[in-house]
Amino acid sequence: GAVVSQHPSRVICKSGTSVKIECRSLDFQATTMFWYRQFPKQSLMLMATSNEGSKATYEQGVEKDKFLINHASLTLSTLTVTSAHPEDSSFYICSAMETGLNTEAFFGQGTRLTVV
Amino acid sequence: AQSVTQLGSHVSVSEGALVLLRCNYSSSVPPYLFWYVQYPNQGLQLLLKYTSAATLVKGINGFEAEFKKSETSFHLTKPSAHMSDAAEYFCAVSPWGGGGNKLTFGTGTQLKVEL
């Protein structure tokens, strides 16, 4: 299957700083990427849909100014958590769907963010 | 609107026993259905998917699932559990035609395999 690489796998940052998480499709082009958040012992909650070359579509309740998404190329989407606070600590997972196909999204390995 | 319900947040089986993880869906359109597995601190790996072809879907690692429209179910089974199957399992639904493959996940079932 196709490979999606997410970096970093773990990051610890101080309150008030910003953190950028990268999601790359390594062997396919992805017009659409998705960002999920997963709290401990809970399911994945979709945060936003990232479309190459256009603004991301955020789910209800997700602060777009806090979670900045950029999808500048067909193989890269980034999520920046701005002015991070301890409550932003979570597991963030991206997925990517191959352009032109519509049946499966491939997931990255996830990023464990801890804000101290 | 779509949703999935996974019955049982924790399932425990003996090694070699049948694994049955339950998933019921709700969808206003013909759905795509998926089962994913997640190991600790890792992303999701696709086990299998239903996309309107055969109703009995075979996946990786010996897992299979059957789409039953009359019961709106897509339960995951494996005839004989192995220790390496211990993980979190998520059922997910996506609208027919992809809808951008916007997945809605169930709350997950933690599978424990005992000797």
CSV table of C-alpha atoms in Angstrom, one decimal:
chain,number,residue,atom,x,y,z
A,1,GLY,CA,0.0,0.0,0.0
A,2,ALA,CA,0.9,3.7,-0.2
A,3,VAL,CA,3.0,5.2,2.5
A,4,VAL,CA,2.3,8.3,4.5
A,5,SER,CA,5.1,9.6,6.7
A,6,GLN,CA,4.4,11.9,9.6
A,7,HIS,CA,7.1,13.9,11.4
A,8,PRO,CA,7.9,14.2,14.2
A,9,SER,CA,6.6,11.1,16.0
A,10,ARG,CA,7.0,12.8,19.3
A,11,VAL,CA,7.4,16.4,20.4
A,12,ILE,CA,7.5,18.1,23.7
A,13,CYS,CA,7.1,21.9,23.7
A,14,LYS,CA,6.7,24.7,26.2
A,15,SER,CA,3.4,26.5,26.7
A,16,GLY,CA,3.0,29.4,24.4
A,17,THR,CA,5.3,28.1,21.7
A,18,SER,CA,4.2,26.7,18.3
A,19,VAL,CA,4.7,23.3,16.9
A,20,LYS,CA,4.6,22.1,13.3
A,21,ILE,CA,3.7,18.6,12.3
A,22,GLU,CA,4.4,17.4,8.7
A,23,CYS,CA,2.5,14.8,6.8
A,24,ARG,CA,4.0,13.5,3.5
A,25,SER,CA,2.7,11.1,1.0
A,26,LEU,CA,5.9,9.3,-0.1
A,27,ASP,CA,4.9,7.4,-3.3
A,28,PHE,CA,1.7,9.0,-4.4
A,29,GLN,CA,0.1,12.4,-4.9
A,30,ALA,CA,-2.6,13.5,-2.5
A,31,THR,CA,-5.0,16.2,-3.3
A,32,THR,CA,-6.7,15.7,0.0
A,33,MET,CA,-5.3,15.1,3.4
A,34,PHE,CA,-7.0,14.8,6.7
A,35,TRP,CA,-6.0,15.7,10.2
A,36,TYR,CA,-7.3,13.8,13.2
A,37,ARG,CA,-6.9,14.2,16.9
A,38,GLN,CA,-7.0,11.4,19.4
A,39,PHE,CA,-7.3,11.7,23.1
A,40,PRO,CA,-6.2,8.9,25.3
A,41,LYS,CA,-8.4,5.9,25.2
A,42,GLN,CA,-10.7,7.6,22.7
A,43,SER,CA,-11.5,7.5,19.0
A,44,LEU,CA,-10.1,9.7,16.3
A,45,MET,CA,-11.9,13.0,15.8
A,46,LEU,CA,-11.6,14.7,12.4
A,47,MET,CA,-10.2,18.2,12.8
A,48,ALA,CA,-9.9,19.4,9.3
A,49,THR,CA,-9.7,18.5,5.6
A,50,SER,CA,-6.7,19.8,3.8
A,51,ASN,CA,-6.9,20.5,0.1
A,52,GLU,CA,-3.9,21.2,-2.0
A,53,GLY,CA,-3.8,24.8,-3.1
A,54,SER,CA,-6.8,26.0,-1.1
A,55,LYS,CA,-7.9,26.7,2.4
A,56,ALA,CA,-8.6,23.8,4.8
A,57,THR,CA,-12.1,23.0,5.8
A,58,TYR,CA,-12.4,22.8,9.6
A,59,GLU,CA,-14.8,20.7,11.6
A,60,GLN,CA,-17.2,22.4,13.9
A,61,GLY,CA,-15.5,23.4,17.2
A,62,VAL,CA,-12.0,23.4,15.8
A,63,GLU,CA,-10.2,26.7,16.1
A,64,LYS,CA,-8.7,27.5,12.7
A,65,ASP,CA,-6.5,30.2,14.1
A,66,LYS,CA,-5.0,27.8,16.6
A,67,PHE,CA,-4.6,24.8,14.2
A,68,LEU,CA,-3.1,26.2,11.1
A,69,ILE,CA,-3.1,23.9,8.1
A,70,ASN,CA,-1.1,24.3,5.0
A,71,HIS,CA,-1.2,22.0,2.0
A,72,ALA,CA,1.2,23.7,-0.4
A,73,SER,CA,2.0,20.7,-2.6
A,74,LEU,CA,0.5,17.4,-3.6
A,75,THR,CA,2.7,15.5,-1.2
A,76,LEU,CA,2.9,17.6,1.9
A,77,SER,CA,0.5,19.0,4.4
A,78,THR,CA,1.5,20.7,7.7
A,79,LEU,CA,-0.4,21.3,10.9
A,80,THR,CA,0.9,24.0,13.1
A,81,VAL,CA,-0.4,24.2,16.7
A,82,THR,CA,0.0,27.8,17.6
A,83,SER,CA,0.5,29.1,21.1
A,84,ALA,CA,0.2,25.6,22.5
A,85,HIS,CA,-1.3,24.9,25.9
A,86,PRO,CA,-1.3,21.7,28.0
A,87,GLU,CA,-4.8,20.9,26.9
A,88,ASP,CA,-3.5,20.7,23.3
A,89,SER,CA,-1.5,17.7,24.3
A,90,SER,CA,-2.8,14.8,22.2
A,91,PHE,CA,-2.0,12.3,19.5
A,92,TYR,CA,-2.4,13.9,16.1
A,93,ILE,CA,-2.7,11.7,13.0
A,94,CYS,CA,-2.9,12.6,9.4
A,95,SER,CA,-4.2,10.6,6.5
A,96,ALA,CA,-3.9,11.1,2.7
A,97,MET,CA,-6.0,10.0,-0.2
A,98,GLU,CA,-4.5,9.3,-3.6
A,99,THR,CA,-5.6,11.8,-6.2
A,100,GLY,CA,-8.3,10.4,-8.4
A,101,LEU,CA,-9.1,7.5,-6.2
A,102,ASN,CA,-11.7,7.6,-3.7
A,103,THR,CA,-11.8,4.4,-1.6
A,104,GLU,CA,-9.1,4.5,0.9
A,105,ALA,CA,-7.1,6.9,3.0
A,106,PHE,CA,-3.6,6.0,4.2
A,107,PHE,CA,-2.6,7.0,7.7
A,108,GLY,CA,0.6,8.4,9.0
A,109,GLN,CA,2.2,7.0,12.2
A,110,GLY,CA,0.9,9.8,14.3
A,111,THR,CA,2.6,12.5,16.4
A,112,ARG,CA,2.5,12.5,20.2
A,113,LEU,CA,2.4,16.2,21.3
A,114,THR,CA,3.1,17.0,24.9
A,115,VAL,CA,2.8,20.6,26.0
A,116,VAL,CA,4.5,21.4,29.4
B,1,ALA,CA,-25.1,11.9,8.5
B,2,GLN,CA,-23.2,8.8,9.2
B,3,SER,CA,-22.1,7.0,12.4
B,4,VAL,CA,-20.8,3.8,13.6
B,5,THR,CA,-21.3,2.1,16.9
B,6,GLN,CA,-18.9,-0.4,18.3
B,7,LEU,CA,-20.3,-2.6,21.0
B,8,GLY,CA,-17.9,-3.4,23.7
B,9,SER,CA,-15.0,-1.1,24.4
B,10,HIS,CA,-13.0,-4.1,25.7
B,11,VAL,CA,-13.0,-7.7,24.5
B,12,SER,CA,-10.9,-10.4,25.9
B,13,VAL,CA,-10.4,-13.8,24.3
B,14,SER,CA,-8.1,-16.7,24.8
B,15,GLU,CA,-5.3,-17.5,22.3
B,16,GLY,CA,-6.8,-19.7,19.6
B,17,ALA,CA,-10.3,-18.7,20.3
B,18,LEU,CA,-12.7,-16.9,17.9
B,19,VAL,CA,-12.4,-13.1,17.8
B,20,LEU,CA,-15.7,-11.2,17.2
B,21,LEU,CA,-15.7,-7.4,17.2
B,22,ARG,CA,-19.0,-5.8,16.6
B,23,CYS,CA,-19.8,-2.8,14.5
B,24,ASN,CA,-23.1,-1.3,13.5
B,25,TYR,CA,-23.4,1.6,11.1
B,26,SER,CA,-25.9,4.3,10.2
B,27,SER,CA,-25.8,5.9,6.8
B,28,SER,CA,-28.2,7.7,4.6
B,29,VAL,CA,-26.3,6.6,1.5
B,30,PRO,CA,-24.6,3.3,0.6
B,31,PRO,CA,-21.5,3.3,2.7
B,32,TYR,CA,-17.9,2.3,2.5
B,33,LEU,CA,-17.0,0.5,5.6
B,34,PHE,CA,-13.5,-0.1,7.1
B,35,TRP,CA,-11.8,-1.8,9.9
B,36,TYR,CA,-8.5,-0.4,11.2
B,37,VAL,CA,-6.1,-1.7,13.8
B,38,GLN,CA,-3.9,0.6,16.0
B,39,TYR,CA,-1.0,-0.5,18.1
B,40,PRO,CA,0.2,1.7,21.0
B,41,ASN,CA,1.5,5.1,19.9
B,42,GLN,CA,1.1,4.2,16.2
B,43,GLY,CA,-1.1,5.3,13.4
B,44,LEU,CA,-3.8,3.2,11.9
B,45,GLN,CA,-3.4,0.2,9.6
B,46,LEU,CA,-6.2,-0.9,7.3
B,47,LEU,CA,-7.4,-4.4,8.0
B,48,LEU,CA,-10.1,-4.5,5.4
B,49,LYS,CA,-12.7,-2.5,3.6
B,50,TYR,CA,-16.2,-3.0,2.1
B,51,THR,CA,-16.8,-1.0,-1.1
B,52,SER,CA,-20.0,-2.7,-2.4
B,53,ALA,CA,-18.4,-5.7,-4.0
B,54,ALA,CA,-18.6,-9.0,-2.1
B,55,THR,CA,-20.4,-8.8,1.2
B,56,LEU,CA,-17.8,-11.0,2.8
B,57,VAL,CA,-14.5,-9.2,2.9
B,58,LYS,CA,-11.2,-10.8,3.7
B,59,GLY,CA,-8.4,-8.7,5.1
B,60,ILE,CA,-4.9,-9.0,6.4
B,61,ASN,CA,-3.8,-11.2,9.3
B,62,GLY,CA,-6.6,-13.6,8.9
B,63,PHE,CA,-9.4,-11.2,9.6
B,64,GLU,CA,-12.6,-10.9,7.7
B,65,ALA,CA,-15.9,-9.0,8.0
B,66,GLU,CA,-19.4,-9.5,6.6
B,67,PHE,CA,-21.5,-6.6,5.4
B,68,LYS,CA,-25.2,-7.2,6.4
B,69,LYS,CA,-27.4,-4.5,5.1
B,70,SER,CA,-30.5,-5.9,6.8
B,71,GLU,CA,-28.7,-5.7,10.2
B,72,THR,CA,-26.7,-2.6,9.3
B,73,SER,CA,-23.7,-4.5,10.6
B,74,PHE,CA,-20.1,-5.0,9.7
B,75,HIS,CA,-18.7,-7.3,12.4
B,76,LEU,CA,-15.0,-8.3,12.3
B,77,THR,CA,-14.0,-11.9,12.9
B,78,LYS,CA,-11.0,-14.0,13.1
B,79,PRO,CA,-11.2,-17.8,13.6
B,80,SER,CA,-8.2,-18.1,15.9
B,81,ALA,CA,-6.8,-15.3,18.0
B,82,HIS,CA,-3.0,-14.8,18.3
B,83,MET,CA,-1.2,-12.9,20.9
B,84,SER,CA,-0.1,-10.4,18.3
B,85,ASP,CA,-3.7,-9.5,17.6
B,86,ALA,CA,-3.9,-7.6,20.9
B,87,ALA,CA,-4.5,-4.0,19.9
B,88,GLU,CA,-7.2,-1.3,19.4
B,89,TYR,CA,-9.6,-1.8,16.6
B,90,PHE,CA,-11.7,0.9,14.9
B,91,CYS,CA,-14.6,0.6,12.6
B,92,ALA,CA,-15.2,3.5,10.3
B,93,VAL,CA,-17.7,4.6,7.7
B,94,SER,CA,-17.4,6.8,4.7
B,95,PRO,CA,-20.1,8.0,2.3
B,96,TRP,CA,-20.5,6.3,-1.1
B,97,GLY,CA,-18.5,8.0,-3.8
B,98,GLY,CA,-15.9,8.9,-1.2
B,99,GLY,CA,-17.1,12.2,0.0
B,100,GLY,CA,-13.5,13.0,0.1
B,101,ASN,CA,-13.1,9.8,2.1
B,102,LYS,CA,-14.2,11.6,5.2
B,103,LEU,CA,-14.1,8.9,7.7
B,104,THR,CA,-16.3,8.7,10.8
B,105,PHE,CA,-14.8,6.4,13.4
B,106,GLY,CA,-16.4,4.3,16.1
B,107,THR,CA,-15.1,4.6,19.7
B,108,GLY,CA,-12.8,1.6,19.3
B,109,THR,CA,-12.6,-1.8,20.9
B,110,GLN,CA,-9.5,-2.9,22.8
B,111,LEU,CA,-8.8,-6.5,22.1
B,112,LYS,CA,-6.9,-8.5,24.8
B,113,VAL,CA,-5.6,-11.9,24.0
B,114,GLU,CA,-4.8,-14.2,26.9
B,115,LEU,CA,-2.8,-17.4,27.1
